[in-house]
Amino acid sequence: MALLPRLRQLMRRPSSASKVGARRPTKTARRGDTLHEDALRSMLSDDPNNVRAFQALAEIVSRRAAGTGPDSDPLTAPADAVERQRAADLAVWSLAEELAGHPRAWYPLVELARLSANDDHEGTLRRLATAAERDPSGEALAGGLAVLRDAGQPGEALGLGIGHWRPREQTPEVGRHLVLAAIEAGRPLEAKQHLRTLDLFPDQAAIAGMRADLTHAVAQAEQQIAGT
């Protein structure tokens, strides 16, 4: 069962059902683990875009949901690897959804988009657009482009990037993703345009290596098309 239908199914269960990823007090839970989790939640309450804190907490809740954590109940743990992965993904989804309500949160939205990329096309694009609008640095936009490229959607990545990238102000990583997405979409001429747009980035010395790699990638793409 896909992630989003599975999530909706869980949400329709009676309130007495177990909550995926929620911390359950058990005699075997170690106090140190509890304090660590509470500290991570406090950090994310202050800064929902603290990537390291999010990833650490996501690992905790996903292990618990999959039945592999120190306080897991073997009687209720998922039976096979596929179910364990689904349970872990649902736990991370719940965490990201909780944090995404913060008006400055963009990283949780990128995580939600990653988890829904294969199940909810429109929702994925909406989450990534919102994330990009919330982050002036461009890190959210770069992360969103990576999600779409990883999902095999370079055309959607191009649409998102072109609509939001400010090359003078934002990370050049956005430009790198746009060039590569254009190559993956079979559009080497568009890739060259995005490569030229990197000229607007103020610190050209800092991106010299990136530009050289991208120039080589574009040239290879042009050669492949010319040879077909």
Coordinates of N, CA and C in Angstrom, one line a residue:
M1 N 0.8 -1.2 0.0 CA 0.0 0.0 0.0 C 0.9 1.2 0.0
A2 N 0.6 2.2 -0.8 CA 1.3 3.5 -0.9 C 1.3 4.2 0.4
L3 N 2.2 5.2 0.6 CA 2.3 5.9 1.8 C 1.1 6.7 2.2
L4 N 0.6 7.5 1.3 CA -0.5 8.4 1.6 C -1.8 7.6 1.9
P5 N -2.2 6.7 1.1 CA -3.4 5.9 1.4 C -3.2 5.2 2.8
R6 N -2.0 4.7 3.1 CA -1.8 4.0 4.3 C -1.9 5.0 5.5
L7 N -1.4 6.3 5.3 CA -1.6 7.3 6.3 C -3.0 7.6 6.6
R8 N -3.8 7.8 5.5 CA -5.2 8.1 5.6 C -5.9 6.9 6.4
Q9 N -5.5 5.7 6.1 CA -6.1 4.6 6.8 C -5.9 4.6 8.3
L10 N -4.6 4.9 8.6 CA -4.3 5.0 10.0 C -5.1 6.1 10.7
M11 N -5.2 7.3 10.0 CA -5.9 8.4 10.6 C -7.4 8.1 10.9
R12 N -8.0 7.1 10.1 CA -9.4 6.8 10.3 C -9.6 5.8 11.4
R13 N -8.5 5.2 12.0 CA -8.7 4.2 13.0 C -9.2 4.9 14.3
P14 N -9.9 4.1 15.1 CA -10.3 4.6 16.4 C -9.2 5.2 17.2
S15 N -9.5 6.1 18.1 CA -8.4 6.7 18.9 C -7.7 5.8 19.8
S16 N -8.2 4.6 20.0 CA -7.5 3.6 20.9 C -6.4 2.9 20.2
A17 N -6.3 3.1 18.9 CA -5.2 2.4 18.1 C -3.9 3.0 18.5
S18 N -2.8 2.3 18.3 CA -1.5 2.8 18.6 C -1.1 3.9 17.6
K19 N -0.3 4.9 18.1 CA 0.1 6.0 17.3 C 1.5 5.7 16.8
V20 N 1.6 5.8 15.5 CA 2.9 5.5 14.8 C 3.9 6.5 15.2
G21 N 5.0 6.0 15.7 CA 6.1 6.9 16.0 C 6.0 7.7 17.3
A22 N 4.9 7.6 18.0 CA 4.7 8.3 19.2 C 5.5 7.6 20.3
R23 N 6.1 8.4 21.2 CA 6.9 7.8 22.3 C 6.0 7.1 23.3
R24 N 6.2 5.8 23.5 CA 5.4 5.1 24.5 C 6.2 4.8 25.7
P25 N 5.7 5.2 26.9 CA 6.5 4.9 28.1 C 6.5 3.4 28.4
T26 N 7.7 2.9 28.5 CA 7.9 1.5 28.8 C 8.9 1.3 29.8
K27 N 9.0 0.2 30.5 CA 10.0 0.0 31.5 C 11.3 -0.2 30.9
T28 N 11.4 -0.6 29.7 CA 12.7 -0.8 29.1 C 13.3 0.5 28.4
A29 N 12.5 1.5 28.3 CA 13.0 2.8 27.7 C 14.1 3.4 28.7
R30 N 15.2 3.8 28.1 CA 16.3 4.3 28.9 C 16.1 5.8 29.0
R31 N 16.4 6.3 30.2 CA 16.1 7.7 30.5 C 17.0 8.6 29.6
G32 N 18.2 8.2 29.2 CA 19.0 8.9 28.4 C 18.4 9.1 27.0
D33 N 17.8 8.1 26.5 CA 17.1 8.2 25.2 C 15.9 9.2 25.2
T34 N 15.2 9.1 26.3 CA 14.1 10.0 26.5 C 14.5 11.5 26.5
L35 N 15.6 11.7 27.3 CA 16.1 13.1 27.4 C 16.6 13.6 26.1
H36 N 17.3 12.7 25.3 CA 17.8 13.1 24.0 C 16.6 13.4 23.1
E37 N 15.6 12.6 23.1 CA 14.4 12.9 22.2 C 13.8 14.3 22.6
D38 N 13.6 14.5 23.9 CA 13.0 15.7 24.4 C 13.9 16.9 24.0
A39 N 15.2 16.8 24.1 CA 16.1 17.9 23.7 C 16.0 18.2 22.2
L40 N 15.9 17.1 21.4 CA 15.8 17.3 19.9 C 14.5 18.0 19.6
R41 N 13.4 17.6 20.3 CA 12.1 18.3 20.0 C 12.1 19.7 20.4
S42 N 12.8 20.0 21.5 CA 13.0 21.4 21.9 C 13.8 22.2 20.9
M43 N 14.8 21.7 20.4 CA 15.6 22.4 19.4 C 14.8 22.6 18.1
L44 N 14.0 21.7 17.7 CA 13.1 21.8 16.5 C 12.0 22.8 16.8
S45 N 11.5 22.9 18.0 CA 10.5 23.9 18.3 C 11.1 25.3 18.1
D46 N 12.4 25.5 18.4 CA 13.0 26.8 18.2 C 13.3 27.0 16.8
D47 N 13.8 26.0 16.1 CA 14.2 26.1 14.7 C 13.8 24.8 14.0
P48 N 12.6 24.9 13.3 CA 12.1 23.7 12.6 C 13.0 23.3 11.4
N49 N 14.0 24.1 11.1 CA 14.8 23.8 9.9 C 16.2 23.3 10.3
N50 N 16.3 23.0 11.6 CA 17.6 22.4 12.1 C 17.7 21.0 11.5
V51 N 18.4 20.8 10.4 CA 18.5 19.6 9.7 C 19.0 18.4 10.5
R52 N 20.1 18.7 11.3 CA 20.7 17.6 12.0 C 19.8 17.1 13.1
A53 N 19.1 18.1 13.8 CA 18.1 17.7 14.8 C 17.0 16.9 14.3
F54 N 16.5 17.4 13.1 CA 15.3 16.7 12.5 C 15.8 15.2 12.1
Q55 N 16.9 15.1 11.5 CA 17.3 13.8 11.1 C 17.6 12.9 12.2
A56 N 18.1 13.4 13.3 CA 18.3 12.6 14.5 C 17.0 12.1 15.1
L57 N 16.0 13.1 15.2 CA 14.7 12.7 15.8 C 14.0 11.8 14.8
A58 N 14.1 12.0 13.5 CA 13.5 11.1 12.6 C 14.0 9.7 12.7
E59 N 15.3 9.6 13.0 CA 15.9 8.2 13.1 C 15.3 7.5 14.4
I60 N 15.1 8.3 15.4 CA 14.5 7.7 16.7 C 13.1 7.3 16.4
V61 N 12.2 8.1 15.9 CA 10.8 7.8 15.7 C 10.7 6.7 14.7
S62 N 11.5 6.7 13.6 CA 11.4 5.6 12.6 C 11.8 4.3 13.2
R63 N 12.9 4.3 14.0 CA 13.3 3.0 14.6 C 12.2 2.4 15.5
R64 N 11.6 3.3 16.3 CA 10.5 2.9 17.2 C 9.3 2.4 16.4
A65 N 9.0 3.1 15.3 CA 7.8 2.6 14.6 C 8.1 1.3 13.9
A66 N 9.3 1.1 13.4 CA 9.7 -0.1 12.7 C 9.9 -1.3 13.7
G67 N 9.9 -1.0 15.0 CA 10.1 -2.1 16.0 C 11.6 -2.4 16.2
T68 N 12.5 -1.5 15.9 CA 13.9 -1.8 16.0 C 14.6 -0.9 17.1
G69 N 13.8 -0.1 17.8 CA 14.4 0.8 18.8 C 14.5 0.1 20.1
P70 N 15.2 0.8 21.1 CA 15.4 0.2 22.4 C 14.2 0.0 23.2
D71 N 13.1 0.8 22.9 CA 11.9 0.7 23.7 C 10.8 0.1 22.8
S72 N 11.1 -0.6 21.8 CA 10.1 -1.2 20.9 C 9.5 -2.4 21.5
D73 N 8.2 -2.7 21.1 CA 7.5 -3.8 21.6 C 7.5 -4.9 20.5
P74 N 8.2 -6.0 20.7 CA 8.3 -7.0 19.6 C 6.9 -7.6 19.3
L75 N 5.9 -7.5 20.2 CA 4.6 -8.1 19.9 C 3.8 -7.2 18.9
T76 N 4.1 -5.9 18.8 CA 3.4 -5.0 17.9 C 4.2 -4.5 16.8
A77 N 5.5 -5.0 16.7 CA 6.4 -4.5 15.6 C 5.9 -5.1 14.3
P78 N 6.1 -4.4 13.2 CA 5.7 -4.9 11.9 C 6.5 -6.2 11.6
A79 N 5.8 -7.1 10.8 CA 6.3 -8.4 10.7 C 7.4 -8.6 9.7
D80 N 7.4 -7.8 8.6 CA 8.4 -8.0 7.5 C 9.1 -6.6 7.2
A81 N 10.1 -6.7 6.4 CA 10.9 -5.5 6.0 C 10.1 -4.4 5.4
V82 N 9.2 -4.8 4.5 CA 8.4 -3.8 3.7 C 7.5 -3.1 4.7
E83 N 6.8 -3.8 5.6 CA 6.0 -3.1 6.6 C 6.8 -2.3 7.6
R84 N 8.0 -2.7 7.9 CA 8.8 -1.9 8.8 C 9.2 -0.6 8.1
Q85 N 9.5 -0.7 6.8 CA 9.9 0.6 6.1 C 8.7 1.5 6.0
R86 N 7.5 0.9 5.8 CA 6.3 1.8 5.7 C 6.0 2.4 7.0
A87 N 6.1 1.6 8.1 CA 5.9 2.2 9.4 C 6.9 3.3 9.8
A88 N 8.2 3.1 9.4 CA 9.2 4.1 9.6 C 8.9 5.4 8.8
D89 N 8.5 5.2 7.5 CA 8.1 6.4 6.7 C 6.9 7.1 7.3
L90 N 5.9 6.4 7.8 CA 4.8 7.1 8.4 C 5.1 7.8 9.6
A91 N 6.1 7.3 10.4 CA 6.5 8.0 11.6 C 7.2 9.3 11.2
V92 N 8.1 9.3 10.2 CA 8.8 10.5 9.8 C 7.8 11.5 9.2
W93 N 6.8 10.9 8.5 CA 5.7 11.8 7.9 C 5.0 12.6 9.0
S94 N 4.7 11.8 10.1 CA 3.9 12.5 11.2 C 4.8 13.6 11.8
L95 N 6.1 13.3 12.0 CA 7.0 14.3 12.6 C 7.1 15.5 11.7
A96 N 7.3 15.3 10.4 CA 7.4 16.4 9.5 C 6.2 17.2 9.4
E97 N 5.0 16.5 9.4 CA 3.7 17.2 9.3 C 3.5 18.1 10.5
E98 N 3.9 17.6 11.7 CA 3.8 18.4 12.9 C 4.6 19.6 12.9
L99 N 5.8 19.5 12.4 CA 6.7 20.7 12.3 C 6.4 21.6 11.2
A100 N 5.8 21.1 10.1 CA 5.5 22.0 8.9 C 4.6 23.1 9.2
G101 N 3.8 23.0 10.3 CA 2.9 24.0 10.7 C 3.6 25.3 11.1
H102 N 4.8 25.3 11.5 CA 5.6 26.4 11.9 C 5.7 27.4 10.7
P103 N 5.4 28.7 10.9 CA 5.4 29.6 9.7 C 6.8 29.7 9.0
R104 N 7.9 29.4 9.7 CA 9.2 29.5 9.1 C 9.7 28.1 8.6
A105 N 8.9 27.1 8.8 CA 9.4 25.7 8.5 C 9.5 25.5 7.0
W106 N 10.6 25.1 6.5 CA 10.7 24.7 5.1 C 11.3 23.3 5.0
Y107 N 12.2 22.9 5.9 CA 12.8 21.6 5.8 C 11.8 20.5 6.0
P108 N 10.9 20.6 7.0 CA 9.9 19.5 7.1 C 9.0 19.4 5.8
L109 N 8.7 20.5 5.1 CA 8.0 20.5 3.9 C 8.7 19.7 2.8
V110 N 10.0 19.9 2.8 CA 10.8 19.2 1.8 C 10.8 17.7 2.1
E111 N 10.8 17.3 3.4 CA 10.7 15.9 3.8 C 9.4 15.3 3.4
L112 N 8.3 16.1 3.7 CA 7.0 15.6 3.3 C 6.9 15.4 1.8
A113 N 7.5 16.3 1.0 CA 7.5 16.2 -0.4 C 8.3 14.9 -0.9
R114 N 9.4 14.7 -0.2 CA 10.2 13.5 -0.5 C 9.4 12.2 -0.3
L115 N 8.6 12.2 0.8 CA 7.8 11.0 1.1 C 6.6 10.8 0.2
S116 N 6.1 11.9 -0.4 CA 4.9 11.9 -1.2 C 5.2 12.0 -2.7
A117 N 6.4 12.0 -3.1 CA 6.8 12.3 -4.5 C 6.2 11.3 -5.4
N118 N 6.0 10.0 -5.0 CA 5.5 9.0 -5.9 C 4.0 8.7 -5.7
D119 N 3.4 9.4 -4.8 CA 2.0 9.2 -4.5 C 1.1 10.4 -4.7
D120 N 1.6 11.6 -4.6 CA 0.8 12.8 -4.5 C 1.5 13.9 -5.3
H121 N 1.4 13.9 -6.6 CA 2.1 14.8 -7.5 C 1.8 16.2 -7.2
E122 N 0.6 16.6 -7.2 CA 0.2 18.0 -6.9 C 0.6 18.4 -5.5
G123 N 0.4 17.5 -4.5 CA 0.7 17.9 -3.2 C 2.2 18.1 -3.0
T124 N 3.0 17.3 -3.7 CA 4.5 17.4 -3.7 C 4.9 18.8 -4.2
L125 N 4.4 19.1 -5.3 CA 4.8 20.4 -5.9 C 4.3 21.6 -5.0
R126 N 3.1 21.5 -4.4 CA 2.6 22.5 -3.6 C 3.5 22.7 -2.3
R127 N 3.9 21.6 -1.7 CA 4.8 21.6 -0.6 C 6.1 22.2 -0.9
L128 N 6.7 21.9 -2.0 CA 8.0 22.4 -2.4 C 7.9 23.9 -2.7
A129 N 6.9 24.3 -3.4 CA 6.7 25.7 -3.7 C 6.6 26.5 -2.4
T130 N 5.8 26.0 -1.4 CA 5.7 26.7 -0.1 C 7.1 26.8 0.6
A131 N 7.8 25.6 0.6 CA 9.1 25.6 1.2 C 10.0 26.7 0.6
A132 N 10.0 26.7 -0.8 CA 10.9 27.7 -1.4 C 10.5 29.1 -1.1
E133 N 9.2 29.4 -0.9 CA 8.8 30.8 -0.6 C 9.2 31.1 0.9
R134 N 9.3 30.1 1.7 CA 9.6 30.4 3.1 C 11.1 30.6 3.4
D135 N 12.0 30.3 2.4 CA 13.4 30.3 2.6 C 14.1 31.2 1.7
P136 N 14.6 32.4 2.1 CA 15.2 33.3 1.2 C 16.6 32.8 0.7
S137 N 17.2 31.9 1.4 CA 18.6 31.5 1.1 C 18.6 30.6 -0.2
G138 N 17.5 30.0 -0.5 CA 17.5 29.0 -1.6 C 17.8 27.6 -1.3
E139 N 18.1 27.3 0.0 CA 18.4 26.0 0.4 C 17.2 25.1 0.2
A140 N 16.0 25.6 0.6 CA 14.8 24.8 0.4 C 14.5 24.5 -1.0
L141 N 14.8 25.5 -1.9 CA 14.6 25.3 -3.3 C 15.5 24.3 -3.9
A142 N 16.8 24.3 -3.5 CA 17.7 23.3 -3.9 C 17.3 21.9 -3.4
G143 N 16.9 21.8 -2.2 CA 16.4 20.6 -1.7 C 15.2 20.0 -2.4
G144 N 14.3 20.9 -2.8 CA 13.1 20.5 -3.6 C 13.5 20.0 -4.9
L145 N 14.4 20.7 -5.6 CA 14.9 20.3 -6.9 C 15.5 18.9 -6.8
A146 N 16.3 18.6 -5.8 CA 16.9 17.3 -5.6 C 15.8 16.3 -5.4
V147 N 14.8 16.6 -4.6 CA 13.7 15.6 -4.5 C 13.0 15.3 -5.8
L148 N 12.8 16.3 -6.6 CA 12.1 16.0 -7.9 C 13.0 15.3 -8.9
R149 N 14.3 15.6 -8.9 CA 15.2 14.9 -9.7 C 15.4 13.4 -9.3
D150 N 15.4 13.2 -8.0 CA 15.5 11.8 -7.5 C 14.3 11.0 -7.8
A151 N 13.2 11.7 -7.9 CA 11.9 11.0 -8.2 C 11.7 10.9 -9.8
G152 N 12.7 11.2 -10.5 CA 12.6 11.1 -12.0 C 11.7 12.1 -12.6
Q153 N 11.7 13.3 -12.1 CA 10.8 14.4 -12.6 C 11.6 15.6 -12.9
P154 N 12.5 15.6 -13.8 CA 13.4 16.7 -14.1 C 12.6 17.9 -14.7
G155 N 11.5 17.6 -15.5 CA 10.7 18.7 -16.0 C 10.0 19.5 -14.9
E156 N 9.5 18.8 -13.9 CA 8.9 19.5 -12.8 C 10.0 20.3 -12.0
A157 N 11.2 19.7 -11.9 CA 12.2 20.5 -11.2 C 12.5 21.8 -11.9
L158 N 12.6 21.7 -13.2 CA 12.8 22.9 -14.0 C 11.7 24.0 -13.8
G159 N 10.5 23.6 -13.8 CA 9.4 24.5 -13.5 C 9.5 25.1 -12.2
L160 N 9.8 24.3 -11.2 CA 9.9 24.9 -9.8 C 11.1 25.8 -9.7
G161 N 12.2 25.5 -10.2 CA 13.4 26.3 -10.1 C 13.3 27.6 -10.9
I162 N 12.8 27.6 -12.1 CA 12.7 28.8 -12.9 C 11.8 29.8 -12.2
G163 N 10.7 29.3 -11.6 CA 9.7 30.1 -11.0 C 10.2 30.8 -9.7
H164 N 11.3 30.2 -9.0 CA 11.6 30.7 -7.7 C 13.1 31.2 -7.5
W165 N 14.0 30.8 -8.4 CA 15.4 31.0 -8.2 C 15.8 32.5 -8.4
R166 N 16.5 33.0 -7.5 CA 17.1 34.4 -7.6 C 18.6 34.2 -7.5
P167 N 19.2 34.1 -8.7 CA 20.7 33.7 -8.7 C 21.6 34.7 -8.1
R168 N 21.3 36.0 -8.0 CA 22.2 36.9 -7.3 C 22.2 36.7 -5.8
E169 N 21.1 36.2 -5.2 CA 20.9 36.2 -3.8 C 20.9 34.8 -3.2
Q170 N 20.7 33.8 -4.0 CA 20.5 32.4 -3.4 C 21.6 31.5 -3.8
T171 N 21.7 30.4 -3.1 CA 22.8 29.4 -3.2 C 22.9 29.0 -4.7
P172 N 24.1 28.9 -5.2 CA 24.3 28.4 -6.6 C 24.0 26.9 -6.8
E173 N 23.7 26.2 -5.7 CA 23.3 24.8 -5.7 C 22.0 24.7 -6.5
V174 N 21.2 25.7 -6.5 CA 19.9 25.7 -7.3 C 20.3 25.7 -8.7
G175 N 21.2 26.5 -9.1 CA 21.7 26.5 -10.5 C 22.2 25.2 -11.0
R176 N 23.0 24.6 -10.1 CA 23.5 23.2 -10.4 C 22.4 22.2 -10.7
H177 N 21.4 22.2 -9.8 CA 20.3 21.3 -10.1 C 19.5 21.6 -11.3
L178 N 19.4 22.9 -11.7 CA 18.7 23.3 -12.9 C 19.4 22.8 -14.1
V179 N 20.7 23.0 -14.1 CA 21.5 22.5 -15.3 C 21.4 21.0 -15.4
L180 N 21.5 20.3 -14.3 CA 21.5 18.8 -14.4 C 20.1 18.3 -14.8
A181 N 19.0 19.0 -14.2 CA 17.7 18.7 -14.6 C 17.4 18.9 -16.0
A182 N 17.9 20.0 -16.6 CA 17.7 20.2 -18.0 C 18.4 19.1 -18.9
I183 N 19.6 18.7 -18.4 CA 20.3 17.6 -19.1 C 19.5 16.3 -19.0
E184 N 18.9 16.0 -17.8 CA 18.2 14.8 -17.6 C 16.9 14.8 -18.4
A185 N 16.3 16.0 -18.7 CA 15.1 16.2 -19.5 C 15.4 16.2 -21.0
G186 N 16.7 16.1 -21.4 CA 17.0 16.1 -22.8 C 17.0 17.5 -23.4
R187 N 17.3 18.5 -22.6 CA 17.3 19.9 -23.1 C 18.7 20.5 -22.9
P188 N 19.7 20.2 -23.6 CA 21.0 20.7 -23.4 C 21.1 22.2 -23.7
L189 N 20.3 22.8 -24.6 CA 20.3 24.2 -24.8 C 19.8 25.0 -23.6
E190 N 18.7 24.4 -23.0 CA 18.2 25.0 -21.7 C 19.3 24.9 -20.6
A191 N 20.0 23.8 -20.6 CA 21.0 23.6 -19.6 C 22.1 24.7 -19.7
K192 N 22.4 25.0 -21.0 CA 23.4 26.1 -21.2 C 22.9 27.4 -20.7
Q193 N 21.6 27.7 -20.9 CA 21.1 28.9 -20.4 C 21.2 29.0 -18.9
H194 N 20.9 28.0 -18.2 CA 21.0 28.0 -16.7 C 22.4 28.1 -16.3
L195 N 23.3 27.5 -17.1 CA 24.7 27.6 -16.8 C 25.2 29.1 -16.9
R196 N 24.7 29.8 -17.9 CA 25.0 31.2 -18.1 C 24.4 32.0 -17.0
T197 N 23.3 31.6 -16.5 CA 22.7 32.4 -15.4 C 23.5 32.4 -14.1
L198 N 24.4 31.4 -14.0 CA 25.3 31.4 -12.8 C 26.3 32.5 -12.9
D199 N 26.4 33.2 -14.0 CA 27.3 34.4 -14.1 C 26.8 35.5 -13.2
L200 N 25.5 35.4 -12.8 CA 25.0 36.5 -11.9 C 25.4 36.3 -10.4
F201 N 25.9 35.1 -10.1 CA 26.3 34.8 -8.7 C 27.5 35.7 -8.4
P202 N 27.4 36.4 -7.2 CA 28.5 37.4 -6.9 C 29.9 36.8 -6.8
D203 N 30.0 35.7 -6.2 CA 31.4 35.1 -5.9 C 31.7 34.0 -6.9
Q204 N 32.2 34.4 -8.1 CA 32.5 33.5 -9.1 C 33.6 32.5 -8.8
A205 N 34.6 33.0 -8.0 CA 35.7 32.1 -7.6 C 35.2 30.9 -6.8
A206 N 34.2 31.1 -6.0 CA 33.7 30.1 -5.2 C 33.0 29.0 -6.0
I207 N 32.5 29.3 -7.2 CA 31.8 28.3 -7.9 C 32.5 27.9 -9.2
A208 N 33.8 28.2 -9.2 CA 34.6 27.9 -10.4 C 34.6 26.4 -10.7
G209 N 34.8 25.6 -9.7 CA 34.9 24.1 -9.8 C 33.5 23.6 -10.3
M210 N 32.4 24.1 -9.7 CA 31.1 23.7 -10.1 C 30.8 24.0 -11.5
R211 N 31.2 25.2 -12.0 CA 31.0 25.6 -13.3 C 31.7 24.7 -14.3
A212 N 33.0 24.4 -13.9 CA 33.8 23.5 -14.8 C 33.1 22.1 -15.0
D213 N 32.6 21.6 -13.9 CA 31.9 20.3 -13.9 C 30.7 20.4 -14.8
L214 N 29.9 21.4 -14.6 CA 28.6 21.6 -15.3 C 28.9 21.8 -16.8
T215 N 29.9 22.6 -17.1 CA 30.3 22.8 -18.5 C 30.6 21.5 -19.2
H216 N 31.3 20.7 -18.5 CA 31.7 19.4 -19.1 C 30.4 18.5 -19.3
A217 N 29.5 18.5 -18.3 CA 28.3 17.7 -18.4 C 27.4 18.2 -19.5
V218 N 27.3 19.5 -19.7 CA 26.5 20.1 -20.9 C 27.1 19.7 -22.2
A219 N 28.5 19.8 -22.3 CA 29.1 19.4 -23.5 C 28.9 17.9 -23.9
Q220 N 29.0 17.1 -22.9 CA 28.7 15.6 -23.1 C 27.3 15.4 -23.6
A221 N 26.3 16.1 -23.0 CA 24.9 16.0 -23.4 C 24.7 16.4 -24.8
E222 N 25.4 17.5 -25.2 CA 25.3 18.0 -26.6 C 25.8 16.9 -27.6
Q223 N 26.9 16.3 -27.2 CA 27.6 15.3 -28.0 C 26.7 14.1 -28.2
Q224 N 26.0 13.7 -27.1 CA 25.1 12.6 -27.2 C 24.0 12.8 -28.1
I225 N 23.4 14.0 -28.0 CA 22.3 14.4 -28.9 C 22.7 14.5 -30.4
A226 N 23.9 15.0 -30.6 CA 24.4 15.2 -31.9 C 24.7 13.8 -32.6
G227 N 25.1 12.8 -31.7 CA 25.4 11.5 -32.2 C 24.2 10.6 -32.5
T228 N 23.0 11.0 -32.0 CA 21.8 10.2 -32.2 C 21.2 10.4 -33.6

